[in-house]
Amino acid sequence: MVRLPRVRGTAAWPALVAVLAMSLDAFPAGQAPPPRPGNVELTTFPAEWTYRPGGQAPFAEHGMVASNCALATEAGVDILKAGGTAVDASVAVGFALAVAYPEAGNIGGGGYAVLRMADGRTAALDYRETAPASATRDMFIGADGKPTDASLVGHRASGVPGSVAGLLALLEKHGTLTRRQVMAPAIRLAREGFVVDGIFRTSVEQNAALITRFAASALFLPGGRPPELGTRFVQAGLAGTLERIAEAGAGGFYAGPVAAAVDTEMKRGGGVVTAADFAGYKPAWRTPLVSSYRGHGLIAMPPSSSGGITLIETLNILETWPATAPWGSATALHRMASAFQRAFVDRNETLADPDFVTLPLEQLASKAYARELRKTIDDARASPTKALRPLARESRETTNYAVVDRWGNAVATTTTLNSLYGSGVWVPGAGFFLNNEMDDFAVQPGTPNQFGLVQGESNAITPGKRMLSAMAPTIVLDPKGSVLMLVGGRGGPRIITAVVQAIVNVIDYRMSLADAVGAPRIHHQALPDVLEYEKGGVPSAVVDALAGMGYATKPGGTGSLTAIMRSQKGWQGLFDPRKHGLAAGY
Ligand code: DON
């Protein structure tokens, strides 16, 4: 991690970039950042779009927490009110999500956190899962030569979980409270239970087919039915595991009875994660990616997530147009899609775990490279993905939540089990679901994974390696270097495209936070070579214009975001209207 002087005033911002910039040609030191273009104002969303513009986001003066789960947000706010920092509160939210939001919150998965401390220091923690020691390159290829579903469902689908090591590393290095203090809300929610609401019940009901195949069935689906609304959902096994962690630290999870319970369940179900894999897990502190977009700073997650570099490459390409096209126009969407397409071609081909593969990160993040890519974009025509090759080259070996506090510390975190409820496997006694992150490897390079991502050789399975992610917790700074926005989300590759559009909506189109997140989005990930748009979000005349440029278009999904943005006297927080959650502060 790079230590920085406290950043104050306009003049300090170029210096900050000069110290940290991955894109070495950002702003020369001493030169004022360019003004926001601000040449286009949002008039309205399309009439058919689900959400109306002008929505309001909750406001809080001192500190704010936004997550996909109300109980987890409340846990974070309690920690802030008790004098904890954004780091302390983030760790509390992470553990609370593991109890009250088991579809994605977890201790059996992994994640990423990006920090910007009040004194200007930045940090990035990679606590992504790793492939177990006995994993093999072709472990998910069936006798017919095709990928099986074992990378998605069941015991073999799990990587070695990183969440517990990650949350504790965050607390130890940058937090101020004790493990017991930050874990107390989660332990209480598990031990005393929480009241079953419609969101939790529906989630269990919709995923019943997966859950019933494994050991969580008795607790989550007693008598084959999800817990009744208004009843209390107690998780005694999980409470015990959390208490062990609070007592013993990482060893309470990665050694002793919890690791043994995983080992036993894995052997019983034909999985390959062992107690020795647990003992060997370590999170990795990484140097955050630092870049800029139209005079604003960006602090983003480096590999093993592709999230930061892919969003930086996309924004760098968009920045080569000095003025933005009218919001929602065919030209604006074409440029956006073309930028995504090129950034994803590079992502899919070159990115992977930096501890195993040399990555062309400087090139991918550079403004000069973006200008080269821009030359390949015809403003009137789509480019077929098959005609695009990654230009970047080096040797061949080669549920989001956000918290800010009253001191100005900011933490953006994304964590996941991959699919909802991960592999479905639940560890009896220890009480948690295991991830199915092995599917984020290129289980057969060149063949699409569950998100349709076609990834290359660099992301093939190797023991100990982290599978490439698209998670993109991101912090945006204003031109003076103060935290402006924290944003991240869920949705696999759709995280990256959703985060980019929220940032562009704020910086280029001056939207409020609610509008920036609620606005309809598009998605393009190079392969499949299709421009997807949210139904009702793009008028048919614009869809026709895009088709006329040569795009295959179809309605499709997007990521769902959580975000916090500075407002005049405090903070606004938001969960995506497409999903559930709570933003609250004090
Ligand atoms: O790391 C990744 O890119 C995926 N495992 C993220 C999965 C995800 O966002 C699922 N969300 N609904």
Coordinates of C-alpha atoms and ligand atoms in Angstrom, one line a residue:
M1 CA 0.0 0.0 0.0
V2 CA 1.3 3.5 -0.8
R3 CA 1.2 6.0 2.0
L4 CA 0.1 9.4 1.0
P5 CA 0.1 12.9 2.5
R6 CA -3.3 14.3 3.5
V7 CA -5.0 15.6 0.4
R8 CA -6.5 19.1 0.5
G9 CA -7.7 21.5 -2.1
T10 CA -7.6 21.5 -5.9
A11 CA -3.8 21.6 -6.3
A12 CA -3.3 18.4 -4.3
W13 CA -5.3 16.2 -6.7
P14 CA -2.9 16.1 -9.6
A15 CA -0.2 15.3 -7.1
L16 CA -2.2 12.4 -5.8
V17 CA -2.7 11.1 -9.3
A18 CA 1.0 11.6 -10.1
V19 CA 2.0 9.5 -7.0
L20 CA -0.5 6.7 -7.6
A21 CA -1.5 6.7 -11.2
M22 CA -1.4 3.3 -12.9
S23 CA -2.2 5.3 -16.1
L24 CA 1.0 7.3 -16.1
D25 CA -0.4 9.8 -18.5
A26 CA -3.3 10.9 -16.3
F27 CA -2.6 14.6 -15.3
P28 CA 0.9 16.0 -15.3
A29 CA 1.6 17.2 -11.8
G30 CA 0.7 20.9 -11.2
Q31 CA -1.8 21.0 -14.0
A32 CA -5.4 21.7 -13.1
P33 CA -7.8 18.9 -13.9
P34 CA -10.1 19.4 -16.9
P35 CA -13.7 20.7 -16.0
R36 CA -16.6 18.3 -16.2
P37 CA -18.1 18.6 -19.7
G38 CA -21.6 19.2 -18.4
N39 CA -22.8 19.8 -21.9
V40 CA -25.7 17.5 -21.7
E41 CA -28.6 17.6 -19.2
L42 CA -30.9 14.7 -18.6
T43 CA -34.4 15.6 -19.6
T44 CA -36.3 12.4 -18.9
F45 CA -36.2 8.6 -18.9
P46 CA -38.1 6.8 -21.7
A47 CA -41.9 6.8 -21.0
E48 CA -41.9 2.9 -20.8
W49 CA -39.1 2.8 -18.3
T50 CA -40.0 1.3 -14.9
Y51 CA -38.6 4.1 -12.7
R52 CA -39.3 7.8 -12.9
P53 CA -36.5 10.4 -12.7
G54 CA -36.4 12.7 -9.7
G55 CA -36.3 9.9 -7.0
Q56 CA -34.7 10.7 -3.6
A57 CA -32.0 8.8 -1.9
P58 CA -31.9 8.6 2.0
F59 CA -29.7 11.3 3.5
A60 CA -27.5 11.2 6.6
E61 CA -25.2 13.8 8.0
H62 CA -22.3 11.9 9.6
G63 CA -22.1 8.4 8.2
M64 CA -23.9 6.1 5.8
V65 CA -24.2 2.4 5.1
A66 CA -25.8 0.9 2.0
S67 CA -26.3 -2.9 1.6
N68 CA -28.7 -5.4 0.2
C69 CA -30.0 -6.3 3.6
A70 CA -31.7 -4.1 6.1
L71 CA -30.4 -6.0 9.2
A72 CA -26.9 -5.8 7.9
T73 CA -27.1 -2.1 7.2
E74 CA -28.5 -1.6 10.7
A75 CA -25.6 -3.5 12.2
G76 CA -23.2 -1.2 10.4
V77 CA -25.0 2.0 11.5
D78 CA -24.9 0.7 15.1
I79 CA -21.2 0.3 14.9
L80 CA -20.8 3.8 13.4
K81 CA -22.9 5.3 16.1
A82 CA -20.9 3.5 18.7
G83 CA -17.8 5.4 17.5
G84 CA -16.5 2.8 15.0
T85 CA -15.0 3.7 11.6
A86 CA -16.2 2.8 8.1
V87 CA -13.7 -0.1 8.3
D88 CA -15.2 -1.4 11.6
A89 CA -18.7 -1.0 10.2
S90 CA -17.9 -2.7 7.0
V91 CA -16.6 -5.8 8.8
A92 CA -19.7 -5.8 11.0
V93 CA -21.9 -5.6 7.8
G94 CA -19.9 -8.4 6.2
F95 CA -20.5 -10.8 9.1
A96 CA -24.1 -9.7 9.5
L97 CA -24.8 -10.4 5.8
A98 CA -23.4 -13.9 6.3
V99 CA -26.3 -14.5 8.8
A100 CA -29.2 -12.5 7.6
Y101 CA -28.6 -12.6 3.8
P102 CA -27.4 -16.1 3.2
E103 CA -28.1 -16.1 -0.6
A104 CA -25.0 -13.9 -1.1
G105 CA -23.6 -12.8 2.3
N106 CA -21.2 -15.4 3.4
I107 CA -18.4 -16.8 5.4
G108 CA -18.1 -19.6 2.8
G109 CA -17.2 -17.3 -0.1
G110 CA -14.9 -14.4 -0.9
G111 CA -14.7 -10.8 -1.9
Y112 CA -12.9 -7.6 -2.4
A113 CA -12.6 -4.3 -0.5
V114 CA -11.4 -0.9 -1.7
L115 CA -10.6 1.6 1.0
R116 CA -9.9 5.3 1.0
M117 CA -8.9 6.5 4.4
A118 CA -9.6 10.1 5.6
D119 CA -5.9 10.9 5.5
G120 CA -5.7 10.0 1.8
R121 CA -4.2 6.5 2.1
T122 CA -5.8 3.9 -0.1
A123 CA -5.8 0.1 0.0
A124 CA -7.3 -2.9 -1.7
L125 CA -7.8 -6.3 -0.2
D126 CA -8.3 -9.4 -2.3
Y127 CA -9.9 -12.2 -0.3
R128 CA -11.1 -14.1 -3.3
E129 CA -11.3 -17.9 -3.0
T130 CA -8.4 -20.1 -4.3
A131 CA -8.5 -23.4 -6.1
P132 CA -7.8 -26.2 -3.7
A133 CA -4.5 -28.0 -3.9
S134 CA -5.8 -31.1 -5.7
A135 CA -7.8 -29.1 -8.3
T136 CA -6.9 -29.9 -11.9
R137 CA -7.2 -28.0 -15.1
D138 CA -9.8 -30.4 -16.6
M139 CA -11.7 -31.3 -13.4
F140 CA -15.0 -30.1 -14.8
I141 CA -14.7 -31.7 -18.2
G142 CA -16.9 -34.8 -18.7
A143 CA -16.2 -38.0 -20.6
D144 CA -17.9 -36.4 -23.7
G145 CA -15.3 -33.6 -23.6
K146 CA -17.8 -31.0 -22.5
P147 CA -18.0 -29.1 -19.3
T148 CA -20.2 -30.7 -16.6
D149 CA -22.3 -28.7 -14.1
A150 CA -20.0 -29.8 -11.2
S151 CA -18.4 -26.3 -11.3
L152 CA -21.7 -24.9 -10.3
V153 CA -23.5 -27.3 -8.1
G154 CA -22.3 -29.6 -5.3
H155 CA -19.1 -30.3 -3.4
R156 CA -16.5 -29.9 -6.2
A157 CA -17.7 -26.4 -7.1
S158 CA -16.1 -24.6 -4.2
G159 CA -12.9 -22.7 -3.9
V160 CA -11.2 -22.3 -0.5
P161 CA -13.3 -19.5 1.2
G162 CA -11.6 -16.1 1.8
S163 CA -14.2 -14.1 3.6
V164 CA -13.3 -14.7 7.2
A165 CA -9.6 -14.1 6.6
G166 CA -10.4 -11.0 4.6
L167 CA -12.8 -9.4 7.0
L168 CA -10.4 -10.0 9.9
A169 CA -7.4 -8.7 7.9
L170 CA -9.4 -5.5 7.2
L171 CA -10.2 -5.1 10.9
E172 CA -6.7 -5.9 12.0
K173 CA -4.9 -3.5 9.7
H174 CA -7.3 -0.6 9.4
G175 CA -10.0 -1.0 12.0
T176 CA -10.2 0.4 15.5
L177 CA -12.7 -1.9 17.4
T178 CA -12.2 -5.5 18.6
R179 CA -13.4 -8.6 16.8
R180 CA -16.0 -9.2 19.6
Q181 CA -17.4 -5.7 19.1
V182 CA -17.8 -5.9 15.3
M183 CA -19.0 -9.5 15.3
A184 CA -21.6 -8.9 18.1
P185 CA -24.5 -8.0 15.8
A186 CA -23.9 -11.0 13.6
I187 CA -23.6 -13.4 16.5
R188 CA -26.8 -12.0 18.0
L189 CA -28.7 -12.3 14.7
A190 CA -27.6 -16.0 14.5
R191 CA -28.0 -16.9 18.1
E192 CA -31.3 -15.1 18.8
G193 CA -32.5 -15.3 15.3
F194 CA -34.1 -12.7 13.0
V195 CA -37.7 -12.3 12.0
V196 CA -38.5 -13.9 8.7
D197 CA -39.6 -11.2 6.2
G198 CA -40.9 -11.6 2.6
I199 CA -37.5 -11.0 1.1
F200 CA -35.8 -13.9 3.0
R201 CA -38.7 -16.2 2.6
T202 CA -39.0 -15.6 -1.1
S203 CA -35.3 -16.1 -1.6
V204 CA -35.4 -19.5 0.2
E205 CA -38.5 -20.5 -1.7
Q206 CA -37.0 -19.6 -5.1
N207 CA -33.8 -21.5 -4.4
A208 CA -35.5 -24.5 -2.7
A209 CA -34.6 -26.9 -5.5
L210 CA -30.9 -26.3 -4.9
I211 CA -31.1 -26.1 -1.1
T212 CA -33.0 -29.3 -0.7
R213 CA -30.3 -31.3 -2.4
F214 CA -27.9 -30.6 0.5
A215 CA -27.7 -30.4 4.3
A216 CA -29.3 -27.0 4.8
S217 CA -32.6 -28.5 3.9
A218 CA -33.7 -29.3 7.4
L219 CA -33.1 -25.8 8.7
F220 CA -34.0 -23.7 5.7
L221 CA -36.9 -25.9 4.4
P222 CA -38.4 -27.6 7.4
G223 CA -41.1 -30.0 6.2
G224 CA -40.2 -28.9 2.6
R225 CA -41.4 -25.3 3.2
P226 CA -39.5 -22.1 3.7
P227 CA -39.7 -20.5 7.2
E228 CA -43.1 -18.8 7.8
L229 CA -43.3 -15.0 7.7
G230 CA -43.0 -13.5 11.2
T231 CA -41.3 -16.5 12.8
R232 CA -37.8 -16.3 14.2
F233 CA -35.0 -17.9 12.1
V234 CA -32.3 -19.1 14.5
Q235 CA -28.9 -20.5 13.2
A236 CA -27.3 -22.1 16.2
G237 CA -24.5 -23.8 14.3
L238 CA -23.5 -20.6 12.6
A239 CA -23.7 -18.7 15.9
G240 CA -21.2 -21.3 17.3
T241 CA -18.8 -20.8 14.3
L242 CA -19.0 -17.0 14.6
E243 CA -18.3 -17.2 18.3
R244 CA -15.2 -19.4 17.6
I245 CA -14.0 -16.8 15.1
A246 CA -14.6 -13.9 17.6
E247 CA -12.7 -15.9 20.2
A248 CA -9.8 -17.3 18.2
G249 CA -9.6 -15.1 15.1
A250 CA -9.0 -16.7 11.7
G251 CA -7.8 -19.9 13.4
G252 CA -11.4 -20.3 14.7
F253 CA -12.4 -20.9 11.1
Y254 CA -9.4 -22.1 9.2
A255 CA -8.3 -24.7 11.8
G256 CA -10.0 -26.8 14.5
P257 CA -13.6 -28.0 14.4
V258 CA -14.9 -25.7 11.6
A259 CA -12.1 -26.7 9.1
A260 CA -12.6 -30.3 10.2
A261 CA -16.4 -30.1 9.6
V262 CA -15.7 -28.8 6.1
D263 CA -13.2 -31.6 5.5
T264 CA -15.7 -34.2 6.6
E265 CA -18.5 -32.8 4.5
M266 CA -16.2 -32.6 1.5
K267 CA -15.1 -36.2 1.8
R268 CA -18.7 -37.3 2.3
G269 CA -19.9 -35.5 -0.8
G270 CA -16.9 -36.2 -3.1
G271 CA -15.4 -32.6 -2.9
V272 CA -11.7 -31.8 -2.9
V273 CA -11.3 -28.9 -0.4
T274 CA -9.4 -30.2 2.6
A275 CA -8.5 -29.0 6.1
A276 CA -5.0 -28.4 4.7
D277 CA -6.5 -26.1 2.1
F278 CA -8.2 -24.2 4.8
A279 CA -5.0 -23.9 6.8
G280 CA -3.1 -22.5 3.8
Y281 CA -5.6 -19.7 2.9
K282 CA -4.2 -16.2 2.9
P283 CA -5.9 -12.9 1.7
A284 CA -3.7 -10.6 -0.4
W285 CA -3.2 -6.8 0.0
R286 CA -3.0 -5.3 -3.4
T287 CA -2.1 -1.9 -4.7
P288 CA -5.4 -0.3 -5.7
L289 CA -5.8 0.9 -9.3
V290 CA -5.9 4.6 -9.5
S291 CA -7.1 6.4 -12.6
S292 CA -9.2 9.4 -13.6
Y293 CA -12.3 10.1 -15.6
R294 CA -12.9 13.7 -16.8
G295 CA -11.1 15.2 -13.8
H296 CA -12.5 12.9 -11.2
G297 CA -10.4 10.3 -9.4
L298 CA -11.1 6.6 -9.5
I299 CA -9.8 4.1 -6.9
A300 CA -10.6 0.6 -8.1
M301 CA -10.0 -3.1 -7.4
P302 CA -7.1 -4.7 -9.3
P303 CA -6.8 -8.3 -10.3
S304 CA -7.6 -11.0 -9.3
S305 CA -10.8 -9.1 -10.1
S306 CA -11.2 -7.8 -13.6
G307 CA -13.7 -5.2 -12.3
G308 CA -11.4 -2.2 -11.8
I309 CA -9.2 -2.5 -14.9
T310 CA -12.2 -3.2 -17.2
L311 CA -14.1 -0.2 -15.9
I312 CA -11.0 2.0 -16.2
E313 CA -10.3 0.9 -19.7
T314 CA -14.0 1.5 -20.7
L315 CA -14.0 5.0 -19.1
N316 CA -10.7 5.9 -20.7
I317 CA -12.2 5.0 -24.1
L318 CA -15.3 7.1 -23.4
E319 CA -13.1 10.0 -22.3
T320 CA -11.6 10.3 -25.7
W321 CA -14.8 11.9 -26.9
P322 CA -14.4 15.4 -25.5
A323 CA -18.2 16.0 -25.3
T324 CA -20.8 13.4 -24.3
A325 CA -23.6 12.5 -26.7
P326 CA -27.2 13.2 -25.5
W327 CA -28.1 10.7 -22.8
G328 CA -29.9 7.6 -24.1
S329 CA -29.2 8.5 -27.7
A330 CA -28.1 5.8 -30.2
T331 CA -24.7 7.5 -30.4
A332 CA -24.2 7.5 -26.7
L333 CA -25.2 3.8 -26.4
H334 CA -23.1 2.8 -29.4
R335 CA -20.0 4.4 -27.9
M336 CA -20.7 2.8 -24.5
A337 CA -21.2 -0.6 -26.1
S338 CA -18.1 -0.3 -28.2
A339 CA -16.0 0.7 -25.2
F340 CA -17.4 -2.2 -23.2
Q341 CA -16.7 -4.6 -26.1
R342 CA -13.1 -3.7 -26.4
A343 CA -12.5 -3.7 -22.6
F344 CA -14.1 -7.1 -22.3
V345 CA -12.1 -8.5 -25.2
D346 CA -9.0 -7.6 -23.2
R347 CA -10.5 -8.8 -20.0
N348 CA -11.5 -12.2 -21.3
E349 CA -8.2 -12.9 -23.0
T350 CA -5.6 -11.5 -20.7
L351 CA -6.8 -11.1 -17.1
A352 CA -6.3 -13.7 -14.3
D353 CA -4.7 -14.0 -10.9
P354 CA -1.6 -11.8 -10.9
D355 CA 0.2 -14.2 -8.6
F356 CA 0.1 -16.8 -11.5
V357 CA 0.1 -14.8 -14.7
T358 CA 1.8 -11.6 -15.8
L359 CA -0.8 -9.0 -16.7
P360 CA -0.5 -6.0 -19.1
L361 CA -2.1 -3.8 -16.5
E362 CA -0.2 -0.6 -17.2
Q363 CA -1.1 -0.8 -20.9
L364 CA -4.7 -1.6 -20.3
A365 CA -5.1 1.3 -17.9
S366 CA -3.3 3.8 -20.0
K367 CA -4.9 6.8 -21.8
A368 CA -2.7 6.3 -24.8
Y369 CA -4.0 2.7 -25.2
A370 CA -7.5 4.0 -25.0
R371 CA -6.8 6.4 -27.8
E372 CA -5.5 3.5 -29.9
L373 CA -8.7 1.5 -29.2
R374 CA -10.8 4.5 -30.0
K375 CA -9.4 4.6 -33.5
T376 CA -11.0 1.2 -34.1
I377 CA -14.5 2.6 -33.4
D378 CA -16.5 3.9 -36.3
D379 CA -19.0 6.4 -34.9
A380 CA -21.7 5.1 -37.3
R381 CA -21.1 1.3 -37.2
A382 CA -20.9 -1.5 -34.8
S383 CA -17.7 -3.7 -34.9
P384 CA -18.2 -7.4 -34.8
T385 CA -16.4 -8.9 -31.7
K386 CA -14.7 -11.5 -33.9
A387 CA -12.9 -8.7 -35.7
L388 CA -11.5 -7.4 -32.4
R389 CA -8.3 -8.9 -31.0
P390 CA -6.7 -7.8 -27.8
L391 CA -4.0 -5.3 -28.7
A392 CA -2.5 -5.5 -25.2
R393 CA 0.3 -8.1 -25.1
E394 CA 2.8 -9.3 -22.6
S395 CA 4.4 -12.7 -22.5
R396 CA 1.9 -15.5 -22.7
E397 CA 2.6 -16.7 -19.1
T398 CA 1.2 -14.3 -18.6
T399 CA -23.5 -8.5 -2.4
N400 CA -21.8 -5.1 -2.7
Y401 CA -21.9 -2.7 0.3
A402 CA -20.5 0.7 1.0
V403 CA -19.8 2.6 4.2
V404 CA -18.6 6.1 5.0
D405 CA -18.0 7.6 8.4
R406 CA -17.9 11.0 10.0
W407 CA -14.1 11.2 9.6
G408 CA -14.2 10.7 5.8
N409 CA -13.0 7.1 5.7
A410 CA -14.7 5.1 2.9
V411 CA -14.9 1.4 2.2
A412 CA -16.5 -0.2 -0.8
T413 CA -16.8 -4.0 -0.6
T414 CA -18.3 -6.8 -2.8
T415 CA -18.6 -10.3 -1.6
T416 CA -20.2 -13.4 -3.1
L417 CA -20.8 -17.1 -3.1
N418 CA -21.1 -16.7 -6.9
S419 CA -24.6 -18.1 -7.6
L420 CA -27.3 -17.6 -5.0
Y421 CA -26.5 -20.0 -2.1
G422 CA -23.3 -20.9 -3.9
S423 CA -22.8 -24.6 -4.6
G424 CA -25.8 -25.4 -2.4
V425 CA -23.5 -27.4 -0.1
W426 CA -24.0 -26.4 3.6
V427 CA -21.5 -27.4 6.3
P428 CA -23.4 -29.4 9.0
G429 CA -22.6 -28.3 12.5
A430 CA -20.7 -25.2 11.3
G431 CA -23.9 -23.8 9.6
F432 CA -22.8 -22.0 6.4
F433 CA -23.1 -22.4 2.6
L434 CA -20.0 -22.9 0.4
N435 CA -19.4 -21.0 -2.8
N436 CA -19.4 -22.3 -6.4
E437 CA -16.6 -20.0 -7.5
M438 CA -14.7 -22.7 -9.4
D439 CA -17.1 -21.8 -12.3
D440 CA -15.4 -18.4 -12.6
F441 CA -12.3 -20.1 -13.9
A442 CA -12.2 -20.8 -17.6
V443 CA -13.2 -24.5 -16.9
Q444 CA -12.6 -25.1 -20.6
P445 CA -10.9 -22.1 -22.1
G446 CA -13.0 -20.8 -25.0
T447 CA -16.3 -22.2 -23.7
P448 CA -18.8 -19.8 -22.0
N449 CA -19.4 -20.0 -18.2
Q450 CA -22.7 -19.4 -16.4
F451 CA -22.5 -15.7 -17.3
G452 CA -21.8 -16.4 -20.9
L453 CA -18.2 -15.2 -20.4
V454 CA -15.8 -16.8 -22.8
Q455 CA -12.4 -16.6 -21.1
G456 CA -8.9 -17.6 -22.1
E457 CA -6.0 -19.8 -21.1
S458 CA -4.7 -17.4 -18.5
N459 CA -7.7 -18.1 -16.3
A460 CA -7.5 -21.9 -16.5
I461 CA -7.6 -23.9 -13.2
T462 CA -4.4 -24.2 -11.3
P463 CA -4.1 -25.2 -7.6
G464 CA -3.8 -22.2 -5.3
K465 CA -4.9 -19.8 -8.0
R466 CA -7.7 -17.2 -7.7
M467 CA -10.4 -17.4 -10.3
L468 CA -11.0 -14.2 -12.3
S469 CA -13.8 -12.0 -11.0
A470 CA -15.8 -9.1 -12.3
M471 CA -16.5 -7.6 -8.9
A472 CA -15.9 -3.9 -9.0
P473 CA -16.2 -2.1 -5.7
T474 CA -15.1 1.5 -6.7
I475 CA -14.5 4.8 -5.1
V476 CA -14.9 8.0 -7.1
L477 CA -13.2 11.2 -6.0
D478 CA -14.3 14.7 -7.0
P479 CA -11.8 17.0 -8.8
K480 CA -10.5 18.3 -5.5
G481 CA -9.7 14.8 -4.3
S482 CA -12.5 14.3 -1.8
V483 CA -14.6 11.1 -1.8
L484 CA -17.6 11.7 -4.1
M485 CA -19.1 8.3 -4.6
L486 CA -18.8 4.6 -3.6
V487 CA -20.4 2.2 -6.0
G488 CA -20.4 -1.6 -6.7
G489 CA -22.9 -4.3 -7.3
R490 CA -23.8 -7.9 -8.2
G491 CA -24.5 -9.6 -11.5
G492 CA -21.2 -11.1 -12.7
P493 CA -19.9 -9.2 -15.7
R494 CA -23.0 -6.9 -15.5
I495 CA -21.5 -5.5 -12.4
I496 CA -18.8 -3.7 -14.5
T497 CA -21.2 -2.3 -17.1
A498 CA -23.6 -1.1 -14.4
V499 CA -20.9 0.6 -12.3
V500 CA -19.6 2.4 -15.4
Q501 CA -23.0 3.7 -16.4
A502 CA -23.7 4.9 -12.9
I503 CA -20.4 6.8 -12.8
V504 CA -21.0 8.3 -16.3
N505 CA -24.5 9.3 -15.3
V506 CA -23.2 11.2 -12.3
I507 CA -20.1 12.8 -14.0
D508 CA -21.3 13.4 -17.5
Y509 CA -25.0 13.8 -17.1
R510 CA -25.0 15.3 -13.6
M511 CA -27.7 13.0 -12.4
S512 CA -28.7 12.6 -8.8
L513 CA -27.7 9.4 -7.2
A514 CA -31.2 8.0 -7.4
D515 CA -31.5 8.8 -11.1
A516 CA -27.9 7.6 -11.9
V517 CA -28.7 4.2 -10.4
G518 CA -32.4 4.0 -11.5
A519 CA -31.7 4.9 -15.1
P520 CA -32.0 2.1 -17.6
R521 CA -28.8 0.4 -18.7
I522 CA -27.3 -1.5 -21.5
H523 CA -24.8 -4.4 -21.4
H524 CA -22.1 -5.7 -23.8
Q525 CA -19.4 -8.2 -22.8
A526 CA -17.9 -8.8 -26.3
L527 CA -19.1 -12.4 -26.4
P528 CA -21.9 -13.2 -27.0
D529 CA -21.7 -10.4 -29.5
V530 CA -25.0 -8.8 -28.5
L531 CA -26.0 -5.4 -27.2
E532 CA -28.5 -6.0 -24.4
Y533 CA -30.8 -3.3 -23.0
E534 CA -33.2 -3.2 -20.2
K535 CA -36.8 -3.7 -21.4
G536 CA -38.6 -0.4 -21.6
G537 CA -35.3 1.5 -21.1
V538 CA -34.4 2.1 -24.7
P539 CA -37.0 3.5 -27.0
S540 CA -37.7 1.3 -30.1
A541 CA -36.5 4.0 -32.4
V542 CA -33.1 3.9 -30.7
V543 CA -33.0 0.1 -30.7
D544 CA -33.7 0.3 -34.5
A545 CA -30.9 2.8 -35.0
L546 CA -28.5 0.5 -33.1
A547 CA -29.6 -2.5 -35.3
G548 CA -29.0 -0.2 -38.3
M549 CA -25.4 0.3 -37.1
G550 CA -25.0 -3.5 -37.2
Y551 CA -25.7 -4.5 -33.6
A552 CA -27.5 -7.7 -32.6
T553 CA -29.8 -6.4 -29.9
K554 CA -32.0 -8.0 -27.3
P555 CA -33.7 -7.1 -24.0
G556 CA -31.5 -8.4 -21.1
G557 CA -30.6 -7.9 -17.5
T558 CA -28.2 -5.7 -15.7
G559 CA -26.3 -5.7 -12.4
S560 CA -27.8 -4.3 -9.2
L561 CA -25.9 -1.6 -7.4
T562 CA -25.5 -0.2 -4.0
A563 CA -24.0 3.3 -3.8
I564 CA -23.2 6.2 -1.6
M565 CA -22.7 9.8 -2.8
R566 CA -21.6 12.9 -1.0
S567 CA -24.3 15.6 -0.9
Q568 CA -24.0 19.2 0.3
K569 CA -24.0 18.5 4.1
G570 CA -23.6 14.8 4.3
W571 CA -24.2 11.6 2.4
Q572 CA -26.9 10.0 0.3
G573 CA -27.1 6.2 0.2
L574 CA -29.0 3.9 -2.1
F575 CA -29.7 0.3 -3.0
D576 CA -30.8 -0.4 -6.5
P577 CA -34.5 -0.1 -7.1
R578 CA -34.2 -3.4 -9.0
K579 CA -33.3 -5.2 -5.8
H580 CA -33.9 -5.0 -2.1
G581 CA -31.8 -3.5 0.7
L582 CA -31.4 -0.5 3.0
A583 CA -29.4 2.7 3.0
A584 CA -29.3 4.4 6.3
G585 CA -27.0 6.5 8.5
Y586 CA -27.1 8.9 11.3
Ligands
DON1 O1 -16.7 -12.8 -9.2 C1 -17.6 -12.8 -10.0 O2 -17.5 -12.1 -11.0 C2 -18.9 -13.5 -9.9 N1 -18.7 -14.7 -9.1 C3 -19.9 -12.6 -9.3 C4 -21.3 -13.3 -9.1 C5 -22.4 -12.4 -9.0 O3 -22.3 -11.2 -9.1 C6 -23.7 -13.1 -8.7 N2 -24.7 -12.1 -8.7 N3 -25.8 -12.2 -8.8

